[in-house]
């Protein structure tokens, strides 16, 4: 009987894959593996942040995260929920989402009955729900699959 892979194995597999990708792209970067509450985060940093800029865009990070999850899943046979952060891309995205939440709240304050956010990933939706809750409001997700989005009402 084979034991289920641990999150450490997941992190090692993901880090190896990202390291190979960086080598192929001839990019330098330090890789850190962190496991919190059963979720693995792979962070890639560089002494020269501009070197990682092309990989740190939201679309590139989302695509690379999905590819990395697929590699982990293929190797372990288990679904992966790992998170990839390249050059601080996650914190940058959190700041962007915070501005979107502030704008949505302003629109409610100006009289709109509800504000629909654009569709986003489950990870981003969680961040937005948390940001809205921090501001004392509630939100709900609506829609299916790629159309799933957050709705903010009073």
PDB file of C-alpha atoms in Angstrom:
ATOM      1  CA  UNK A   1       0.000   0.000   0.000  1.00  0.00           C
ATOM      2  CA  UNK A   2       1.363   3.415  -0.973  1.00  0.00           C
ATOM      3  CA  UNK A   3       1.166   6.269   1.491  1.00  0.00           C
ATOM      4  CA  UNK A   4      -0.383   9.544   0.411  1.00  0.00           C
ATOM      5  CA  UNK A   5       2.257  12.155  -0.425  1.00  0.00           C
ATOM      6  CA  UNK A   6       2.947  14.820   2.150  1.00  0.00           C
ATOM      7  CA  UNK A   7       2.879  18.537   1.528  1.00  0.00           C
ATOM      8  CA  UNK A   8       6.672  18.486   1.865  1.00  0.00           C
ATOM      9  CA  UNK A   9       6.821  16.133  -1.136  1.00  0.00           C
ATOM     10  CA  UNK A  10       4.443  18.471  -2.963  1.00  0.00           C
ATOM     11  CA  UNK A  11       6.708  21.423  -2.193  1.00  0.00           C
ATOM     12  CA  UNK A  12       9.842  19.608  -3.302  1.00  0.00           C
ATOM     13  CA  UNK A  13       8.251  18.500  -6.573  1.00  0.00           C
ATOM     14  CA  UNK A  14       6.961  22.016  -7.261  1.00  0.00           C
ATOM     15  CA  UNK A  15      10.277  23.652  -6.355  1.00  0.00           C
ATOM     16  CA  UNK A  16      12.174  21.280  -8.658  1.00  0.00           C
ATOM     17  CA  UNK A  17       9.792  22.079 -11.513  1.00  0.00           C
ATOM     18  CA  UNK A  18      10.073  25.855 -10.987  1.00  0.00           C
ATOM     19  CA  UNK A  19      13.864  25.598 -10.707  1.00  0.00           C
ATOM     20  CA  UNK A  20      13.999  23.766 -14.050  1.00  0.00           C
ATOM     21  CA  UNK A  21      11.770  26.422 -15.594  1.00  0.00           C
ATOM     22  CA  UNK A  22      14.034  29.209 -14.318  1.00  0.00           C
ATOM     23  CA  UNK A  23      17.054  27.373 -15.748  1.00  0.00           C
ATOM     24  CA  UNK A  24      15.374  27.013 -19.148  1.00  0.00           C
ATOM     25  CA  UNK A  25      14.539  30.728 -19.125  1.00  0.00           C
ATOM     26  CA  UNK A  26      18.077  31.543 -17.940  1.00  0.00           C
ATOM     27  CA  UNK A  27      16.666  33.389 -14.921  1.00  0.00           C
ATOM     28  CA  UNK A  28      18.081  33.399 -11.434  1.00  0.00           C
ATOM     29  CA  UNK A  29      15.961  33.091  -8.355  1.00  0.00           C
ATOM     30  CA  UNK A  30      15.880  31.768  -4.834  1.00  0.00           C
ATOM     31  CA  UNK A  31      13.062  29.313  -4.118  1.00  0.00           C
ATOM     32  CA  UNK A  32      11.451  29.011  -0.697  1.00  0.00           C
ATOM     33  CA  UNK A  33       8.894  26.391   0.346  1.00  0.00           C
ATOM     34  CA  UNK A  34       6.418  27.219   3.101  1.00  0.00           C
ATOM     35  CA  UNK A  35       3.619  24.995   4.360  1.00  0.00           C
ATOM     36  CA  UNK A  36       0.876  26.714   6.365  1.00  0.00           C
ATOM     37  CA  UNK A  37      -2.424  25.079   7.330  1.00  0.00           C
ATOM     38  CA  UNK A  38      -1.762  22.255   4.866  1.00  0.00           C
ATOM     39  CA  UNK A  39      -1.262  24.601   1.904  1.00  0.00           C
ATOM     40  CA  UNK A  40       2.129  24.777   0.231  1.00  0.00           C
ATOM     41  CA  UNK A  41       3.435  28.114  -1.000  1.00  0.00           C
ATOM     42  CA  UNK A  42       6.374  28.271  -3.375  1.00  0.00           C
ATOM     43  CA  UNK A  43       8.033  31.696  -3.388  1.00  0.00           C
ATOM     44  CA  UNK A  44      10.590  32.793  -5.949  1.00  0.00           C
ATOM     45  CA  UNK A  45      12.678  35.873  -5.199  1.00  0.00           C
ATOM     46  CA  UNK A  46      15.685  37.422  -6.866  1.00  0.00           C
ATOM     47  CA  UNK A  47      18.308  39.964  -5.858  1.00  0.00           C
ATOM     48  CA  UNK A  48      17.405  41.584  -9.169  1.00  0.00           C
ATOM     49  CA  UNK A  49      13.558  41.816  -9.106  1.00  0.00           C
ATOM     50  CA  UNK A  50      13.457  43.107 -12.692  1.00  0.00           C
ATOM     51  CA  UNK A  51      14.810  39.723 -13.765  1.00  0.00           C
ATOM     52  CA  UNK A  52      11.572  38.036 -12.623  1.00  0.00           C
ATOM     53  CA  UNK A  53       9.226  40.809 -13.805  1.00  0.00           C
ATOM     54  CA  UNK A  54       8.051  38.945 -16.913  1.00  0.00           C
ATOM     55  CA  UNK A  55       7.046  35.942 -14.790  1.00  0.00           C
ATOM     56  CA  UNK A  56       5.499  38.039 -11.988  1.00  0.00           C
ATOM     57  CA  UNK A  57       2.505  39.335 -13.945  1.00  0.00           C
ATOM     58  CA  UNK A  58      -0.854  38.059 -12.648  1.00  0.00           C
ATOM     59  CA  UNK A  59      -1.593  36.063 -15.812  1.00  0.00           C
ATOM     60  CA  UNK A  60       1.881  34.495 -15.914  1.00  0.00           C
ATOM     61  CA  UNK A  61       1.775  33.564 -12.221  1.00  0.00           C
ATOM     62  CA  UNK A  62      -1.706  32.040 -12.602  1.00  0.00           C
ATOM     63  CA  UNK A  63      -0.597  30.008 -15.627  1.00  0.00           C
ATOM     64  CA  UNK A  64       2.631  28.846 -13.998  1.00  0.00           C
ATOM     65  CA  UNK A  65       0.752  27.958 -10.823  1.00  0.00           C
ATOM     66  CA  UNK A  66      -1.659  25.775 -12.804  1.00  0.00           C
ATOM     67  CA  UNK A  67       1.191  24.093 -14.676  1.00  0.00           C
ATOM     68  CA  UNK A  68       3.024  23.473 -11.409  1.00  0.00           C
ATOM     69  CA  UNK A  69      -0.125  22.048  -9.810  1.00  0.00           C
ATOM     70  CA  UNK A  70      -0.542  19.699 -12.784  1.00  0.00           C
ATOM     71  CA  UNK A  71       3.060  18.514 -12.484  1.00  0.00           C
ATOM     72  CA  UNK A  72       2.583  17.849  -8.764  1.00  0.00           C
ATOM     73  CA  UNK A  73      -0.709  16.070  -9.412  1.00  0.00           C
ATOM     74  CA  UNK A  74       0.844  13.908 -12.133  1.00  0.00           C
ATOM     75  CA  UNK A  75       3.692  12.895  -9.799  1.00  0.00           C
ATOM     76  CA  UNK A  76       1.636  12.349  -6.632  1.00  0.00           C
ATOM     77  CA  UNK A  77      -1.774  11.345  -7.939  1.00  0.00           C
ATOM     78  CA  UNK A  78      -3.280  13.898  -5.532  1.00  0.00           C
ATOM     79  CA  UNK A  79      -4.982  17.229  -6.209  1.00  0.00           C
ATOM     80  CA  UNK A  80      -2.660  20.131  -5.384  1.00  0.00           C
ATOM     81  CA  UNK A  81      -3.711  23.445  -3.855  1.00  0.00           C
ATOM     82  CA  UNK A  82      -0.247  24.941  -3.866  1.00  0.00           C
ATOM     83  CA  UNK A  83       0.228  28.666  -4.265  1.00  0.00           C
ATOM     84  CA  UNK A  84       2.980  30.206  -6.377  1.00  0.00           C
ATOM     85  CA  UNK A  85       4.434  33.631  -5.613  1.00  0.00           C
ATOM     86  CA  UNK A  86       6.978  35.118  -7.981  1.00  0.00           C
ATOM     87  CA  UNK A  87       8.797  38.295  -7.054  1.00  0.00           C
ATOM     88  CA  UNK A  88       6.144  39.348  -4.536  1.00  0.00           C
ATOM     89  CA  UNK A  89       3.342  38.956  -7.070  1.00  0.00           C
ATOM     90  CA  UNK A  90       0.853  37.752  -4.442  1.00  0.00           C
ATOM     91  CA  UNK A  91       1.294  40.816  -2.227  1.00  0.00           C
ATOM     92  CA  UNK A  92       1.090  43.078  -5.265  1.00  0.00           C
ATOM     93  CA  UNK A  93      -2.163  41.367  -6.308  1.00  0.00           C
ATOM     94  CA  UNK A  94      -3.517  41.689  -2.749  1.00  0.00           C
ATOM     95  CA  UNK A  95      -2.907  45.447  -2.923  1.00  0.00           C
ATOM     96  CA  UNK A  96      -4.720  45.615  -6.284  1.00  0.00           C
ATOM     97  CA  UNK A  97      -7.649  43.643  -4.887  1.00  0.00           C
ATOM     98  CA  UNK A  98      -7.768  45.908  -1.848  1.00  0.00           C
ATOM     99  CA  UNK A  99      -8.144  48.911  -4.162  1.00  0.00           C
ATOM    100  CA  UNK A 100     -10.968  47.103  -6.006  1.00  0.00           C
ATOM    101  CA  UNK A 101     -12.728  46.477  -2.686  1.00  0.00           C
ATOM    102  CA  UNK A 102     -12.334  50.141  -1.683  1.00  0.00           C
ATOM    103  CA  UNK A 103     -13.792  51.214  -5.042  1.00  0.00           C
ATOM    104  CA  UNK A 104     -16.723  48.796  -4.678  1.00  0.00           C
ATOM    105  CA  UNK A 105     -17.489  50.108  -1.193  1.00  0.00           C
ATOM    106  CA  UNK A 106     -17.384  53.677  -2.529  1.00  0.00           C
ATOM    107  CA  UNK A 107     -19.878  52.691  -5.214  1.00  0.00           C
ATOM    108  CA  UNK A 108     -22.212  51.265  -2.550  1.00  0.00           C
ATOM    109  CA  UNK A 109     -21.805  54.446  -0.505  1.00  0.00           C
ATOM    110  CA  UNK A 110     -22.741  56.426  -3.636  1.00  0.00           C
ATOM    111  CA  UNK A 111     -26.037  54.552  -3.884  1.00  0.00           C
ATOM    112  CA  UNK A 112     -25.466  51.442  -5.977  1.00  0.00           C
ATOM    113  CA  UNK A 113     -27.506  48.522  -4.639  1.00  0.00           C
ATOM    114  CA  UNK A 114     -24.870  45.923  -5.518  1.00  0.00           C
ATOM    115  CA  UNK A 115     -21.430  45.728  -7.042  1.00  0.00           C
ATOM    116  CA  UNK A 116     -20.384  42.717  -9.124  1.00  0.00           C
ATOM    117  CA  UNK A 117     -16.656  42.038  -9.306  1.00  0.00           C
ATOM    118  CA  UNK A 118     -15.069  40.538 -12.404  1.00  0.00           C
ATOM    119  CA  UNK A 119     -14.572  36.756 -12.298  1.00  0.00           C
ATOM    120  CA  UNK A 120     -11.438  35.690 -10.457  1.00  0.00           C
ATOM    121  CA  UNK A 121      -9.706  32.613  -9.145  1.00  0.00           C
ATOM    122  CA  UNK A 122     -10.840  30.940  -5.933  1.00  0.00           C
ATOM    123  CA  UNK A 123      -7.662  32.177  -4.244  1.00  0.00           C
ATOM    124  CA  UNK A 124      -8.398  35.776  -5.265  1.00  0.00           C
ATOM    125  CA  UNK A 125     -12.050  35.437  -4.234  1.00  0.00           C
ATOM    126  CA  UNK A 126     -10.942  34.298  -0.793  1.00  0.00           C
ATOM    127  CA  UNK A 127      -8.710  37.353  -0.471  1.00  0.00           C
ATOM    128  CA  UNK A 128     -11.537  39.664  -1.560  1.00  0.00           C
ATOM    129  CA  UNK A 129     -14.038  38.036   0.818  1.00  0.00           C
ATOM    130  CA  UNK A 130     -11.499  38.480   3.639  1.00  0.00           C
ATOM    131  CA  UNK A 131     -10.835  42.126   2.717  1.00  0.00           C
ATOM    132  CA  UNK A 132     -14.572  42.850   2.626  1.00  0.00           C
ATOM    133  CA  UNK A 133     -15.065  41.173   6.010  1.00  0.00           C
ATOM    134  CA  UNK A 134     -12.182  43.230   7.464  1.00  0.00           C
ATOM    135  CA  UNK A 135     -14.145  46.332   6.434  1.00  0.00           C
ATOM    136  CA  UNK A 136     -17.253  45.071   8.248  1.00  0.00           C
ATOM    137  CA  UNK A 137     -19.291  44.062   5.196  1.00  0.00           C
ATOM    138  CA  UNK A 138     -20.394  40.738   3.739  1.00  0.00           C
ATOM    139  CA  UNK A 139     -20.123  39.319   0.264  1.00  0.00           C
ATOM    140  CA  UNK A 140     -21.222  36.282  -1.706  1.00  0.00           C
ATOM    141  CA  UNK A 141     -19.874  34.398  -4.684  1.00  0.00           C
ATOM    142  CA  UNK A 142     -22.144  33.832  -7.671  1.00  0.00           C
ATOM    143  CA  UNK A 143     -21.769  32.040 -10.985  1.00  0.00           C
ATOM    144  CA  UNK A 144     -20.102  28.831 -12.028  1.00  0.00           C
ATOM    145  CA  UNK A 145     -16.605  27.862 -13.067  1.00  0.00           C
ATOM    146  CA  UNK A 146     -14.810  30.642 -14.963  1.00  0.00           C
ATOM    147  CA  UNK A 147     -17.743  33.025 -14.411  1.00  0.00           C
ATOM    148  CA  UNK A 148     -17.639  32.745 -10.608  1.00  0.00           C
ATOM    149  CA  UNK A 149     -17.435  36.223  -9.139  1.00  0.00           C
ATOM    150  CA  UNK A 150     -18.104  38.168  -5.956  1.00  0.00           C
ATOM    151  CA  UNK A 151     -21.149  40.309  -5.305  1.00  0.00           C
ATOM    152  CA  UNK A 152     -21.064  42.999  -2.657  1.00  0.00           C
ATOM    153  CA  UNK A 153     -24.326  44.348  -1.238  1.00  0.00           C
ATOM    154  CA  UNK A 154     -25.391  46.203   1.904  1.00  0.00           C
TER     155      UNK A 154
END
